[in-house]
One Martini backbone bead per residue (centre of mass of N, CA, C, O) as a GRO file, in nm:
protein
   73
    1ASP     BB    1  -8.960   0.327  -1.056
    2SER     BB    2  -8.796   0.477  -1.322
    3SER     BB    3  -8.530   0.299  -1.340
    4LEU     BB    4  -8.681   0.030  -1.418
    5LEU     BB    5  -8.776   0.133  -1.707
    6SER     BB    6  -8.448   0.157  -1.811
    7LEU     BB    7  -8.382  -0.123  -1.862
    8ARG     BB    8  -8.104  -0.313  -2.009
    9TYR     BB    9  -8.034  -0.602  -2.212
   10GLN     BB   10  -7.728  -0.815  -2.251
   11ILE     BB   11  -7.523  -1.026  -2.426
   12LEU     BB   12  -7.211  -1.109  -2.375
   13GLY     BB   13  -7.053  -1.211  -2.674
   14GLY     BB   14  -7.282  -1.351  -2.741
   15SER     BB   15  -7.512  -1.600  -2.906
   16ASP     BB   16  -7.618  -1.898  -3.063
   17LEU     BB   17  -7.861  -1.991  -2.852
   18PHE     BB   18  -7.931  -1.699  -2.739
   19THR     BB   19  -8.176  -1.460  -2.622
   20VAL     BB   20  -8.241  -1.115  -2.522
   21ASP     BB   21  -8.456  -0.902  -2.404
   22SER     BB   22  -8.392  -0.564  -2.369
   23VAL     BB   23  -8.649  -0.505  -2.177
   24SER     BB   24  -8.736  -0.779  -2.008
   25GLY     BB   25  -8.499  -1.024  -1.999
   26GLU     BB   26  -8.578  -1.253  -2.172
   27LEU     BB   27  -8.474  -1.589  -2.200
   28THR     BB   28  -8.397  -1.753  -2.512
   29THR     BB   29  -8.408  -1.960  -2.764
   30LYS     BB   30  -8.344  -1.956  -3.104
   31SER     BB   31  -8.359  -2.273  -3.100
   32ARG     BB   32  -8.325  -2.580  -3.116
   33VAL     BB   33  -8.156  -2.807  -2.911
   34ASP     BB   34  -7.859  -2.984  -2.984
   35ARG     BB   35  -7.695  -3.198  -2.797
   36GLU     BB   36  -7.451  -3.292  -2.973
   37THR     BB   37  -7.354  -3.005  -3.054
   38VAL     BB   38  -7.334  -2.872  -2.761
   39CYS     BB   39  -7.243  -3.143  -2.559
   40GLY     BB   40  -7.264  -3.413  -2.672
   41SER     BB   41  -7.266  -3.741  -2.646
   42GLY     BB   42  -7.414  -3.892  -2.360
   43VAL     BB   43  -7.532  -3.642  -2.215
   44GLU     BB   44  -7.728  -3.533  -1.936
   45LEU     BB   45  -7.549  -3.274  -1.860
   46CYS     BB   46  -7.569  -2.920  -1.946
   47VAL     BB   47  -7.353  -2.631  -1.920
   48ILE     BB   48  -7.424  -2.276  -1.950
   49GLU     BB   49  -7.257  -1.965  -1.969
   50LEU     BB   50  -7.357  -1.623  -1.896
   51ASP     BB   51  -7.337  -1.275  -1.977
   52ILE     BB   52  -7.531  -1.016  -1.824
   53MET     BB   53  -7.626  -0.695  -1.909
   54VAL     BB   54  -7.728  -0.422  -1.693
   55ASP     BB   55  -7.877  -0.121  -1.789
   56TYR     BB   56  -7.870   0.181  -1.575
   57ALA     BB   57  -7.848   0.497  -1.511
   58GLN     BB   58  -7.541   0.503  -1.621
   59GLN     BB   59  -7.523   0.196  -1.550
   60PHE     BB   60  -7.379  -0.135  -1.457
   61ASP     BB   61  -7.434  -0.490  -1.465
   62ILE     BB   62  -7.301  -0.825  -1.413
   63PHE     BB   63  -7.440  -1.143  -1.491
   64LYS     BB   64  -7.426  -1.477  -1.402
   65ILE     BB   65  -7.547  -1.737  -1.608
   66THR     BB   66  -7.705  -2.058  -1.563
   67VAL     BB   67  -7.756  -2.323  -1.798
   68SER     BB   68  -7.953  -2.621  -1.771
   69PHE     BB   69  -7.940  -2.934  -1.929
   70ILE     BB   70  -8.172  -3.209  -1.921
   71PHE     BB   71  -8.125  -3.534  -2.037
   72MET     BB   72  -8.309  -3.807  -2.150
   73ILE     BB   73  -8.155  -4.135  -2.203
   0.00000   0.00000   0.00000
């Protein structure tokens, strides 16, 4: 399907922690995640929510993505 070839991905509102490849949609961290800075000290589970816009064929959908970090303390 040619419409799948024209998908474009974007993090809405930007992100200091993550980047998304606009063509593949692969979500990666921009750098190493520092637990204390992002989640606070002594936290075992940290949840971050992102809105990802997928643009296709002059339409778009917004997906809510939840990223969970589990730290072994």
